[in-house]
Amino acid sequence: MIELAFVLFIIASTVLLGVWATNKSQSVSDFFVAGRSVNVFWNASAISGEYLSAASFMGVAGLIMKNGYDALWYPVGYAAGYLFLLLFIAGPLRRFGAYTIPDFAEGRFHSPAFRKIAVSFVLFIGFFYTMPQMKGAGTVMQGIMGWPYWLGIMIVGSVITFNVALGGMKGITIVQAMQYWVKVFAISVPCFVVMSFLGSYNETLGKALEVPKGVPIIPGSVISMKGKAGAPNNALALSTAGESLVKFESDAVLTSISVNPKPKKEDIFDASGAILAVGSSLEVSSKSKDLVVPKDTLVRVIPFEVTSAEGRKSKASLKLEFDQPSKIRVTAPRSQNDGDAFAPNSPTNEKWAAPFGPLTSKNGYPILYTYSLIIALVCGTAGLPHILVRFYTNPDGKSAKRTTLWVMVMLGAFYVFTPMWGSLGRTVMPILYASNSTDMAIIKLPTMLGNETLGHILAGITSAGAFAAFMSTFSGLLVSMSGAFAHDIYGKIIKPESSSDQRKTAFKFAAVGIGAISMLLGLLVESFDIAMMVGWAFAIGAASYFPLLLLGSWWRGLTAKGAATGMLVGGMASLVAIVTTMLIDKKYVTLEVSPLVRSLMEQPAIWGVPLSIALMVGVSKMTAKQVPHDVDTMMLRLHAPEELGHSKDYIS
Amino acid sequence: MNLYLPDLAKARVGGFTLTWLILGVLFFPLTWILSSWFVKGTERIDAEIVAEESK
């Protein structure tokens, strides 16, 4: 109940603040770019507020808890991406003086056709990015209030759509700025309180590392497993550290039982005694498929030794995949830890805290995976249209750079807390590993304090922070997508002679329409991982917008054809690779690919970005005659300081 | 560093492994220093250009 009060408070204050700011927003320019008059500090707060999404607030801490050191690259990459943006793109982009990225695309090359391609990517990346926000809203309300999944989505979706349709960019700038401070408060203060009860950052990390082969211990409470719809998060990978007893508290169907970690062809092992039913006649083996397990069955799982072709010995155990949502308990024989079991699905301490752990080495190419992830995060940040559009709200290029500097400080101050939550989660609440819900760490952790009221208050604060995250990111996306529609599609393509008031009306209609579509899409993605979905948006942005902006502002020889080819092919190829991986994970398609190809498909940035840049350069060389004739003027506009008077605003 | 100096990376600093401390904590202030240095630098260059042009 306390949690709900906090969430309702943040929703209500968002609406009120939005309405208040709207009354101050009058002109068309106000509507699209907040009158270009937002000062550096507030604009930086608003950019940070917009950037820190559900993935940053909940997903990153969850990933660090689940995968340890490797996942540290997420907060680092998100922050470093901004550094890239500052170094290469922020100043020139603002000086160019266009409203939206498609404006830049058309203005730089005098090519209306290129605008259409650029607009389609705004909508593309935008929708990919809204889906995880919606999913976050749905699951948090499910987690803290037990509401149905769609209700959280409807609430967040309609509140934000209302705000955006009413106030445009200016209406949300102040709201997003406030929400940045809500999020920083919500991630830092509860973290300090939790640490004061349960041990500080380095203490928990040190404790987590004491026994290299150790795994956190979980109490034998009831665990809810997700069914097939939650794949690949419907598995219970039992620990290799010791024996586990799995008690089925409800009827269950196991789609498959398999050896984990997945053995290579040459490995020698004997899994015949690895699993047996205790006190029932159930026939179960390490290769069972579609096994019906009645309620109250007790199953014993015993780790066994695997010898590789080179003679290295390691431990393996079994992985149970659930078909339907089911309830189980995991315990251990009395002889071991007083019956408490080793947490399933958890890597050992040593693997968790060291580089090239479970996340990056799952396909056998840890270095490749790590670098590809870094490229996707760093270049992807510089390719997110809803972030880029924010630079136009600065009065000039100089303040655009200063804003980015402030954003770096604000983002760093936020992200430094995410690994703290991740490591606290590992030591304090390892039961989240078993149910594959490490995403909820930041919401659920405060309840472990042992002080119920304080726990609920802190959980309320973190839930409110999570809601601030969904709402601010979704409103930013909605503004940039509706802006693209009203300004680029309606104003430049459908009805070029439309008056500015007509465009304002088009913006409002577009906001309502796109808001509704986003809510529908949100309902479809209940079973996907938040961080995974955000990864898609980043990879597509990295292979499409980033090369366009980088080369567009720094290389004279770029032609419209070159830029369009690189953007389309690079972006589309990455998209196809990612969607295919996801379909394989979900078992909609079966496709056996080699581990190398699989790594490259899952993290396409390492080939997608160079491919896109190479195509841009190659095709531009071939069409060198079509380099815009006024490229020197363009470069002056992009790079010369405003005081010299080369810049011009498209619409002032 | 993790590739070439695995032992150094594993060294402990007050409960942290060194590599965790660098990536998870110290990295953020480093980006602040880099970006402020860059912003100051470009602003100085811009001012010089403006001064030169307006002569």
XYZ file of C-alpha atoms in Angstrom:
707
model
C 0.000 0.000 0.000
C 2.807 2.399 0.915
C 4.439 1.632 -2.436
C 1.225 2.433 -4.280
C 0.965 5.796 -2.513
C 4.450 6.742 -3.686
C 3.725 5.669 -7.263
C 0.428 7.560 -7.367
C 2.164 10.628 -5.984
C 4.773 10.622 -8.751
C 2.105 10.103 -11.417
C -0.081 12.909 -10.062
C 2.799 15.364 -9.765
C 3.846 14.551 -13.341
C 0.383 15.452 -14.618
C 0.117 18.650 -12.574
C 3.576 19.871 -13.478
C 2.895 19.116 -17.133
C -0.340 21.088 -17.117
C 1.322 24.007 -15.358
C 4.217 24.100 -17.818
C 1.790 23.866 -20.728
C 0.080 27.086 -19.751
C 3.396 28.771 -20.323
C 3.975 27.168 -23.715
C 2.490 29.228 -26.545
C 4.377 29.478 -29.845
C 5.060 26.699 -32.341
C 8.746 26.807 -31.588
C 7.880 26.283 -27.914
C 6.025 23.228 -28.944
C 8.756 21.489 -30.901
C 11.977 22.640 -29.268
C 10.889 24.431 -26.095
C 11.592 27.834 -27.661
C 15.318 27.046 -27.726
C 15.517 28.853 -24.430
C 16.036 26.176 -21.827
C 19.089 26.960 -19.719
C 22.074 24.650 -19.484
C 21.382 23.216 -16.059
C 17.716 22.435 -16.670
C 18.319 21.163 -20.147
C 21.015 18.830 -18.805
C 18.621 17.598 -16.113
C 15.981 17.028 -18.766
C 18.356 15.136 -21.069
C 19.528 12.973 -18.181
C 15.951 12.477 -17.087
C 15.003 11.365 -20.549
C 18.016 9.108 -20.992
C 17.726 7.167 -17.724
C 15.050 4.713 -18.722
C 13.600 1.562 -17.235
C 16.671 -0.244 -18.550
C 19.015 2.023 -16.602
C 16.973 2.128 -13.451
C 16.051 -1.532 -13.075
C 17.743 -3.424 -15.891
C 21.366 -2.508 -15.273
C 21.325 -3.395 -11.574
C 19.593 -6.653 -12.470
C 22.134 -7.495 -15.148
C 25.037 -6.788 -12.810
C 23.474 -8.987 -10.170
C 22.964 -11.745 -12.723
C 26.204 -11.537 -14.686
C 28.639 -9.640 -12.466
C 31.638 -7.812 -13.855
C 30.762 -8.187 -17.543
C 27.555 -6.239 -17.040
C 29.531 -3.292 -15.641
C 30.055 -2.429 -19.285
C 26.416 -1.384 -19.500
C 26.568 1.653 -17.185
C 30.070 2.439 -18.434
C 28.982 2.232 -22.068
C 25.867 4.329 -21.491
C 28.017 7.037 -19.909
C 30.887 6.769 -22.404
C 28.408 7.078 -25.255
C 27.729 10.575 -24.072
C 31.417 11.359 -24.157
C 31.425 10.372 -27.831
C 28.390 12.506 -28.449
C 30.139 15.472 -26.853
C 33.399 15.021 -28.732
C 32.010 14.575 -32.219
C 28.385 15.481 -32.556
C 26.836 17.821 -29.958
C 28.303 21.153 -31.115
C 28.007 20.742 -34.905
C 24.514 19.319 -34.681
C 23.199 22.308 -32.746
C 25.002 24.833 -34.926
C 23.422 23.356 -38.012
C 20.166 24.742 -36.645
C 17.646 22.167 -37.816
C 14.638 21.025 -35.814
C 14.944 17.280 -36.086
C 17.403 14.710 -37.355
C 15.480 14.344 -40.626
C 15.900 18.128 -41.043
C 19.620 17.567 -40.763
C 19.469 14.719 -43.254
C 17.630 16.825 -45.822
C 19.379 20.121 -45.140
C 22.882 18.718 -45.328
C 22.331 17.015 -48.684
C 19.366 18.896 -50.222
C 17.641 15.571 -50.640
C 13.940 15.272 -49.710
C 14.101 11.541 -50.429
C 16.724 11.127 -47.723
C 14.379 12.792 -45.261
C 11.897 9.959 -45.720
C 14.518 7.336 -44.870
C 15.633 9.305 -41.831
C 12.052 9.713 -40.604
C 11.368 6.017 -40.868
C 14.356 5.339 -38.621
C 13.095 7.832 -36.029
C 9.857 5.887 -35.799
C 11.642 2.526 -35.934
C 14.108 3.159 -33.137
C 11.425 5.001 -31.201
C 9.005 2.095 -31.161
C 11.776 -0.350 -30.264
C 12.672 1.845 -27.334
C 9.110 2.349 -26.067
C 8.391 -1.375 -25.786
C 10.769 -2.022 -22.865
C 9.488 1.080 -21.059
C 5.964 -0.257 -21.293
C 7.051 -3.678 -20.154
C 8.792 -2.123 -17.144
C 5.649 -0.253 -16.130
C 3.537 -3.387 -16.447
C 5.853 -5.657 -14.454
C 6.534 -3.212 -11.622
C 2.823 -2.823 -10.941
C 2.479 -6.582 -11.163
C 5.340 -7.016 -8.707
C 4.373 -4.514 -6.037
C 0.574 -4.483 -6.284
C -0.310 -7.742 -8.005
C -2.195 -5.832 -10.705
C -2.609 -7.337 -14.162
C 0.205 -6.539 -16.588
C -1.902 -4.321 -18.886
C -3.063 -1.975 -16.133
C 0.380 -0.481 -15.407
C 0.878 0.052 -19.134
C -2.459 1.776 -19.561
C -1.789 4.129 -16.643
C 1.698 5.199 -17.694
C 0.755 5.319 -21.377
C -2.321 7.478 -21.015
C -0.806 9.880 -18.468
C 2.167 10.624 -20.704
C 0.172 10.785 -23.913
C -2.101 13.330 -22.253
C 0.884 15.416 -21.115
C 2.629 15.379 -24.462
C -0.461 16.107 -26.527
C -1.200 19.025 -24.260
C 2.175 20.653 -23.895
C 4.628 19.385 -26.529
C 8.310 19.777 -25.788
C 8.055 22.602 -23.297
C 5.392 20.773 -21.336
C 7.712 17.853 -20.786
C 11.081 19.567 -20.398
C 10.393 20.694 -16.864
C 8.757 17.354 -16.034
C 11.763 15.387 -17.265
C 14.157 17.660 -15.423
C 12.274 17.055 -12.204
C 12.188 13.335 -12.893
C 15.978 13.201 -13.162
C 16.221 14.413 -9.586
C 13.542 11.968 -8.481
C 15.531 9.119 -10.015
C 18.842 10.139 -8.485
C 17.176 10.455 -5.106
C 15.446 7.103 -5.533
C 18.584 5.206 -6.488
C 20.968 6.815 -3.985
C 19.176 7.397 -0.691
C 17.616 3.920 -0.344
C 20.973 2.474 -1.379
C 22.733 4.235 1.499
C 20.032 3.182 3.960
C 20.193 -0.439 2.803
C 23.979 -0.400 3.039
C 23.884 1.021 6.556
C 21.813 -2.000 7.586
C 23.460 -4.700 5.534
C 27.069 -3.639 5.005
C 28.761 -1.178 2.669
C 29.637 -1.553 -1.008
C 33.185 -2.857 -0.646
C 32.171 -5.032 2.311
C 29.425 -6.805 0.360
C 31.692 -7.188 -2.646
C 34.497 -8.506 -0.466
C 32.133 -10.948 1.176
C 30.888 -12.070 -2.212
C 34.464 -12.881 -3.178
C 35.627 -14.752 -0.061
C 35.100 -18.235 -1.441
C 36.064 -18.283 -5.137
C 33.981 -21.356 -5.977
C 31.140 -20.374 -3.681
C 27.582 -19.496 -4.622
C 25.066 -17.507 -2.541
C 22.795 -19.561 -0.304
C 19.013 -19.290 -0.570
C 16.415 -20.155 2.062
C 13.892 -22.806 1.088
C 10.983 -20.482 0.394
C 8.506 -20.843 -2.455
C 9.804 -19.705 -5.851
C 7.486 -18.835 -8.750
C 8.867 -20.040 -12.046
C 7.848 -18.424 -15.309
C 6.482 -20.660 -18.021
C 7.478 -21.041 -21.647
C 6.188 -17.544 -22.425
C 9.074 -16.192 -20.335
C 11.784 -18.031 -22.327
C 14.753 -17.935 -22.044
C 13.962 -16.948 -18.438
C 11.939 -20.061 -17.653
C 14.871 -22.266 -16.654
C 16.138 -23.453 -13.294
C 19.853 -24.182 -13.667
C 20.753 -26.002 -10.457
C 24.004 -25.128 -8.782
C 27.133 -27.164 -9.377
C 28.332 -26.361 -5.856
C 26.306 -29.051 -4.108
C 23.253 -31.276 -4.086
C 19.807 -29.676 -4.432
C 16.341 -30.948 -3.615
C 13.562 -29.544 -5.777
C 10.064 -29.824 -4.349
C 7.159 -29.150 -6.709
C 4.501 -27.123 -4.884
C 2.205 -27.217 -7.904
C 1.739 -29.482 -10.882
C 4.357 -28.750 -13.501
C 5.415 -29.753 -16.973
C 9.131 -29.711 -17.747
C 9.706 -29.111 -21.454
C 13.220 -30.453 -21.126
C 15.975 -31.438 -18.743
C 19.502 -30.847 -20.011
C 23.111 -30.706 -18.854
C 24.317 -27.239 -17.825
C 26.722 -25.726 -18.784
C 26.033 -27.172 -22.220
C 28.747 -29.815 -22.874
C 30.932 -29.803 -25.970
C 30.952 -32.849 -28.265
C 34.262 -34.233 -26.976
C 33.399 -33.875 -23.282
C 33.199 -37.051 -21.232
C 30.688 -37.256 -18.397
C 28.216 -39.570 -16.753
C 24.896 -37.919 -15.969
C 22.965 -41.116 -15.319
C 22.767 -40.554 -11.567
C 22.353 -36.803 -11.765
C 18.619 -36.676 -11.120
C 16.233 -38.995 -9.309
C 12.770 -38.740 -7.837
C 12.592 -39.291 -4.077
C 9.690 -41.346 -2.701
C 7.743 -41.557 -5.956
C 7.795 -43.746 -9.020
C 8.370 -40.848 -11.443
C 10.727 -41.818 -14.258
C 13.201 -38.973 -14.691
C 16.620 -38.725 -16.349
C 19.059 -36.107 -17.525
C 17.475 -36.263 -20.988
C 13.761 -36.199 -20.142
C 11.487 -34.181 -22.407
C 7.909 -32.969 -21.828
C 7.829 -34.567 -18.405
C 4.642 -34.204 -16.357
C 5.487 -33.754 -12.683
C 2.613 -34.032 -10.179
C 2.318 -31.741 -7.157
C 4.399 -32.657 -4.077
C 7.020 -34.582 -6.049
C 10.511 -34.316 -4.598
C 13.460 -34.519 -6.964
C 17.142 -34.790 -6.053
C 19.775 -33.276 -8.345
C 23.434 -34.196 -7.855
C 26.288 -32.356 -9.635
C 28.718 -34.530 -11.582
C 32.144 -34.219 -13.122
C 32.836 -33.361 -16.764
C 36.224 -34.082 -18.362
C 37.054 -32.067 -21.459
C 39.103 -33.334 -24.427
C 42.195 -31.614 -22.975
C 41.665 -33.447 -19.694
C 40.397 -30.449 -17.707
C 37.835 -31.383 -15.090
C 34.867 -29.211 -14.175
C 31.510 -29.613 -12.476
C 28.176 -29.621 -14.234
C 24.581 -30.006 -13.138
C 21.169 -29.999 -14.749
C 18.860 -27.344 -16.096
C 15.076 -27.741 -15.838
C 12.913 -25.783 -18.268
C 9.321 -25.065 -17.256
C 6.387 -25.131 -19.640
C 3.797 -23.399 -17.439
C 4.133 -20.943 -14.551
C 4.742 -23.194 -11.528
C 5.650 -23.025 -7.854
C 8.652 -24.865 -6.435
C 10.986 -24.887 -3.447
C 14.702 -25.536 -3.674
C 16.413 -26.914 -0.567
C 19.391 -29.131 0.180
C 19.898 -32.287 2.274
C 20.161 -31.507 6.011
C 23.814 -32.493 6.020
C 24.713 -29.395 3.992
C 24.195 -25.763 5.194
C 21.299 -26.781 7.484
C 19.175 -27.545 4.456
C 19.613 -24.214 2.688
C 20.357 -24.647 -0.983
C 22.890 -23.058 -3.304
C 21.149 -20.473 -5.481
C 20.247 -21.883 -8.902
C 21.070 -19.821 -12.043
C 23.910 -18.074 -10.198
C 27.517 -18.064 -11.399
C 30.238 -18.831 -8.844
C 31.763 -15.889 -6.987
C 34.960 -16.130 -8.964
C 33.225 -16.071 -12.358
C 30.845 -13.362 -11.224
C 33.528 -10.893 -10.169
C 36.001 -11.491 -12.984
C 35.901 -10.368 -16.617
C 34.741 -12.724 -19.368
C 32.188 -14.379 -17.129
C 28.823 -15.921 -17.949
C 27.411 -13.076 -20.082
C 30.201 -12.694 -22.590
C 31.570 -16.228 -22.687
C 28.291 -18.056 -23.185
C 29.034 -18.537 -26.890
C 32.746 -19.126 -26.389
C 34.007 -15.804 -27.792
C 34.208 -13.551 -24.732
C 36.546 -10.891 -26.122
C 34.599 -10.481 -29.342
C 31.348 -10.272 -27.399
C 32.725 -7.705 -24.957
C 34.053 -5.372 -27.634
C 30.926 -5.651 -29.730
C 28.821 -4.775 -26.704
C 31.015 -1.756 -25.984
C 30.722 -0.510 -29.580
C 26.937 -0.936 -29.563
C 26.516 1.014 -26.323
C 28.963 3.800 -27.133
C 27.882 4.407 -30.729
C 24.231 3.650 -30.003
C 23.935 6.512 -27.520
C 25.018 8.889 -30.248
C 22.342 7.433 -32.515
C 19.189 7.762 -30.435
C 16.888 10.281 -32.130
C 14.985 11.249 -28.981
C 18.255 12.208 -27.263
C 19.645 14.021 -30.288
C 16.534 16.143 -30.729
C 17.181 17.545 -27.262
C 20.315 19.320 -28.429
C 18.147 21.644 -30.463
C 16.641 23.034 -27.295
C 19.978 24.719 -26.520
C 20.392 28.359 -27.604
C 23.743 27.695 -29.386
C 26.534 25.190 -30.025
C 28.538 26.369 -27.053
C 25.730 25.725 -24.628
C 25.057 22.394 -26.349
C 28.559 21.318 -25.330
C 28.209 22.706 -21.821
C 24.932 20.849 -21.493
C 26.605 17.607 -22.472
C 29.281 18.184 -19.863
C 26.605 18.541 -17.205
C 24.854 15.472 -18.517
C 28.079 13.485 -18.064
C 28.247 14.525 -14.424
C 24.582 13.759 -13.806
C 24.700 10.383 -15.530
C 27.888 9.385 -13.720
C 26.329 10.289 -10.386
C 23.434 8.007 -11.221
C 25.196 5.045 -12.794
C 27.764 4.686 -10.042
C 24.941 3.355 -7.862
C 23.775 0.604 -10.202
C 26.667 -1.806 -9.443
C 26.059 -1.208 -5.731
C 22.500 -2.480 -6.084
C 23.731 -5.372 -8.179
C 26.269 -6.519 -5.612
C 23.886 -5.956 -2.695
C 21.374 -8.075 -4.555
C 23.832 -10.924 -4.828
C 24.636 -11.055 -1.137
C 21.243 -10.100 0.285
C 18.569 -11.496 -1.990
C 19.948 -14.415 -4.030
C 16.473 -15.933 -4.289
C 15.883 -13.584 -7.238
C 18.369 -15.696 -9.197
C 16.161 -18.746 -8.878
C 13.054 -17.083 -10.274
C 15.003 -15.241 -13.010
C 13.755 -11.908 -11.721
C 16.989 -10.048 -10.984
C 15.367 -7.088 -12.818
C 13.275 -6.557 -9.696
C 16.311 -6.318 -7.383
C 16.073 -2.583 -6.932
C 12.346 -2.749 -6.120
C 12.439 -5.785 -3.840
C 15.760 -5.377 -2.007
C 14.592 -2.798 0.556
C 12.069 -5.317 1.901
C 14.976 -7.429 3.193
C 15.923 -4.892 5.870
C 14.041 -6.641 8.641
C 12.224 -3.403 9.449
C 8.906 -3.669 7.686
C 7.717 -0.043 7.623
C 11.095 1.337 6.601
C 11.399 -1.406 4.002
C 8.051 -0.521 2.445
C 8.873 3.190 2.430
C 12.194 2.579 0.693
C 10.570 0.179 -1.763
C 8.014 2.917 -2.398
C 10.796 5.379 -3.183
C 12.524 3.013 -5.591
C 9.193 2.157 -7.257
C 8.471 5.846 -7.692
C 11.943 6.211 -9.232
C 11.197 3.358 -11.627
C 7.948 5.035 -12.645
C 9.728 8.339 -13.156
C 12.086 6.426 -15.442
C 9.351 4.931 -17.633
C 7.411 8.144 -17.823
C 10.266 10.494 -18.682
C 11.744 8.235 -21.344
C 8.374 7.485 -22.869
C 7.454 11.166 -23.003
C 10.744 11.988 -24.737
C 10.160 9.263 -27.288
C 6.605 10.347 -27.854
C 7.695 13.941 -28.464
C 10.366 12.947 -30.956
C 8.083 10.519 -32.795
C 5.108 12.888 -32.878
C 7.486 15.683 -33.870
C 8.821 13.567 -36.716
C 5.274 12.907 -37.810
C 3.894 16.450 -37.543
C 7.001 18.266 -38.713
C 8.560 15.863 -41.200
C 5.754 13.705 -42.548
C 2.788 16.064 -42.329
C 4.590 19.396 -42.634
C 7.132 18.500 -45.315
C 5.701 15.556 -47.216
C 1.893 15.396 -46.984
C 1.005 19.069 -46.801
C 3.985 21.371 -47.272
C 1.785 24.482 -47.387
C 0.264 23.804 -43.937
C 0.289 26.650 -41.444
C 2.131 26.349 -38.159
C -1.133 26.015 -36.258
C -2.152 23.131 -38.458
C 1.139 21.447 -37.640
C 0.502 21.943 -33.972
C -2.837 20.182 -34.368
C -1.151 17.415 -36.360
C 1.333 17.011 -33.517
C -1.479 16.492 -31.027
C -3.225 13.917 -33.175
C 0.069 12.155 -33.842
C 0.827 12.047 -30.108
C -2.477 10.367 -29.333
C -2.124 7.891 -32.202
C 1.477 6.972 -31.473
C 0.741 6.741 -27.745
C -2.022 4.242 -28.452
C 0.192 2.151 -30.754
C 2.936 2.126 -28.116
C 0.555 0.800 -25.489
C -0.572 -1.969 -27.837
C 3.035 -2.891 -28.609
C 3.747 -2.908 -24.874
C 1.063 -5.549 -24.371
C 2.787 -7.821 -26.887
C 6.246 -7.882 -25.298
C 5.495 -9.173 -21.808
C 7.922 -12.060 -22.174
C 10.995 -10.156 -23.417
C 13.901 -8.901 -21.297
C 13.972 -5.145 -20.691
C 17.693 -4.783 -21.239
C 17.560 -7.007 -24.314
C 14.966 -4.826 -26.015
C 16.912 -1.670 -25.257
C 19.955 -3.392 -26.756
C 18.114 -3.727 -30.083
C 17.343 -0.029 -30.212
C 20.987 0.761 -29.452
C 22.375 -1.599 -32.068
C 20.063 -0.199 -34.753
C 20.896 3.390 -33.775
C 24.613 2.593 -33.765
C 24.516 1.225 -37.306
C 22.228 3.885 -38.794
C 22.260 7.371 -37.243
C 25.689 7.356 -35.679
C 27.610 6.933 -38.983
C 25.343 9.515 -40.657
C 25.982 12.137 -38.012
C 29.668 11.390 -37.641
C 30.494 11.467 -41.342
C 27.844 14.084 -42.103
C 29.459 16.589 -39.791
C 33.123 15.750 -40.395
C 33.601 14.519 -43.949
C 33.120 16.761 -46.986
C 32.929 13.898 -49.474
C 29.732 12.339 -48.157
C 26.889 12.192 -50.679
C 23.191 11.612 -50.088
C 23.298 8.267 -51.889
C 26.270 7.089 -49.863
C 24.737 8.096 -46.563
C 21.377 6.554 -47.413
C 22.890 3.252 -48.545
C 25.050 2.904 -45.452
C 22.225 3.786 -43.117
C 19.684 1.476 -44.717
C 21.933 -1.541 -45.176
C 23.760 -1.234 -41.844
C 20.608 -0.560 -39.847
C 18.518 -3.219 -41.540
C 21.204 -5.914 -41.380
C 21.640 -5.320 -37.645
C 17.896 -5.380 -37.144
C 17.516 -8.680 -39.000
C 20.389 -10.269 -37.047
C 18.920 -9.235 -33.713
C 15.358 -10.252 -34.483
C 16.543 -13.652 -35.711
C 18.484 -14.243 -32.485
C 15.430 -13.350 -30.490
C 13.205 -15.719 -32.449
C 15.724 -18.508 -31.857
C 15.802 -17.744 -28.127
C 12.043 -17.841 -27.997
C 12.088 -21.129 -29.909
C 9.796 -19.762 -32.648
C 12.369 -20.849 -35.189
C 15.063 -23.470 -34.906
C 18.303 -22.644 -36.592
C 21.602 -24.260 -35.742
C 24.378 -21.705 -36.113
C 28.008 -21.938 -35.085
C 28.917 -20.191 -31.819
C 30.911 -17.544 -33.710
C 27.996 -16.625 -35.966
C 25.693 -16.699 -32.971
C 27.875 -14.182 -31.076
C 27.994 -11.938 -34.127
C 24.227 -12.074 -34.513
C 23.534 -11.389 -30.880
C 25.888 -8.399 -30.757
C 25.923 -7.076 -34.330
C 27.615 -3.722 -33.622
C 31.122 -5.008 -34.260
C 30.314 -5.583 -37.924
C 27.225 -3.403 -38.336
C 28.920 -0.075 -37.565
C 32.001 -0.655 -39.774
C 29.746 -2.012 -42.542
C 27.605 1.090 -42.467
C 30.616 3.438 -42.436
C 32.370 1.497 -45.208
C 29.261 1.620 -47.402
C 28.888 5.343 -46.804
C 32.486 5.982 -47.794
C 32.443 3.533 -50.715
C 29.203 4.678 -52.308
C 30.121 8.342 -51.743
C 33.386 7.795 -53.621
C 31.470 6.245 -56.500
C 29.007 9.110 -56.642
C 31.665 11.746 -55.925
C 30.153 14.063 -58.568
C 27.045 14.391 -56.446
C 28.758 15.897 -53.416
C 26.517 18.877 -52.507
C 27.918 21.964 -54.302
C 27.672 24.092 -51.176
C 29.477 21.626 -48.911
C 31.926 24.292 -47.762
C 29.105 26.538 -46.579
C 27.616 23.533 -44.799
C 30.868 22.825 -43.014
C 31.114 26.451 -41.943
C 27.606 26.296 -40.575
C 28.387 23.096 -38.709
C 31.653 24.165 -37.174
C 32.095 27.935 -37.088
C 31.261 29.676 -33.797
C 27.846 31.418 -33.792
C 29.441 34.826 -33.355
C 30.594 34.724 -36.975
C 27.023 34.499 -38.198
C 27.248 31.436 -40.447
C 24.610 29.489 -38.559
C 20.985 29.882 -39.377
C 17.966 28.432 -37.668
C 15.481 26.658 -39.875
C 12.512 28.049 -38.025
C 12.950 30.686 -35.416
C 44.284 -4.696 -18.874
C 42.231 -7.747 -17.985
C 43.701 -9.490 -20.952
C 47.347 -8.671 -20.349
C 47.626 -8.219 -16.609
C 45.126 -10.626 -15.081
C 46.928 -10.731 -11.726
C 47.053 -6.984 -11.333
C 43.397 -6.803 -12.285
C 42.550 -9.241 -9.508
C 44.481 -7.363 -6.819
C 42.271 -6.332 -3.937
C 41.720 -2.752 -2.854
C 39.546 -2.720 0.263
C 37.218 -5.493 -0.860
C 37.057 -4.379 -4.492
C 39.065 -6.117 -7.139
C 41.187 -3.461 -8.830
C 39.467 -3.915 -12.168
C 36.021 -3.529 -10.605
C 37.127 -0.392 -8.816
C 38.393 1.144 -12.043
C 35.458 0.242 -14.256
C 32.640 0.452 -11.752
C 33.663 3.497 -9.739
C 36.592 5.541 -11.016
C 35.503 5.487 -14.641
C 32.749 8.038 -14.054
C 34.904 10.831 -12.598
C 37.336 10.156 -15.456
C 34.634 10.992 -18.016
C 33.934 14.215 -16.135
C 37.562 15.290 -16.339
C 37.848 14.386 -20.031
C 34.695 16.202 -21.007
C 35.412 19.373 -19.041
C 38.884 19.474 -20.554
C 37.363 19.136 -24.037
C 34.706 21.800 -23.484
C 37.233 24.297 -22.148
C 39.572 23.564 -25.050
C 36.948 24.052 -27.754
C 35.624 27.209 -26.144
C 39.124 28.665 -26.135
C 39.644 27.788 -29.810
C 36.253 29.255 -30.717
C 37.088 32.483 -28.893
C 40.422 32.726 -30.707
C 38.760 32.281 -34.095
C 36.156 34.919 -33.297
C 38.843 37.346 -32.137
C 40.865 36.772 -35.297
C 37.903 37.168 -37.654
C 36.655 40.349 -36.062
C 40.011 42.068 -36.426
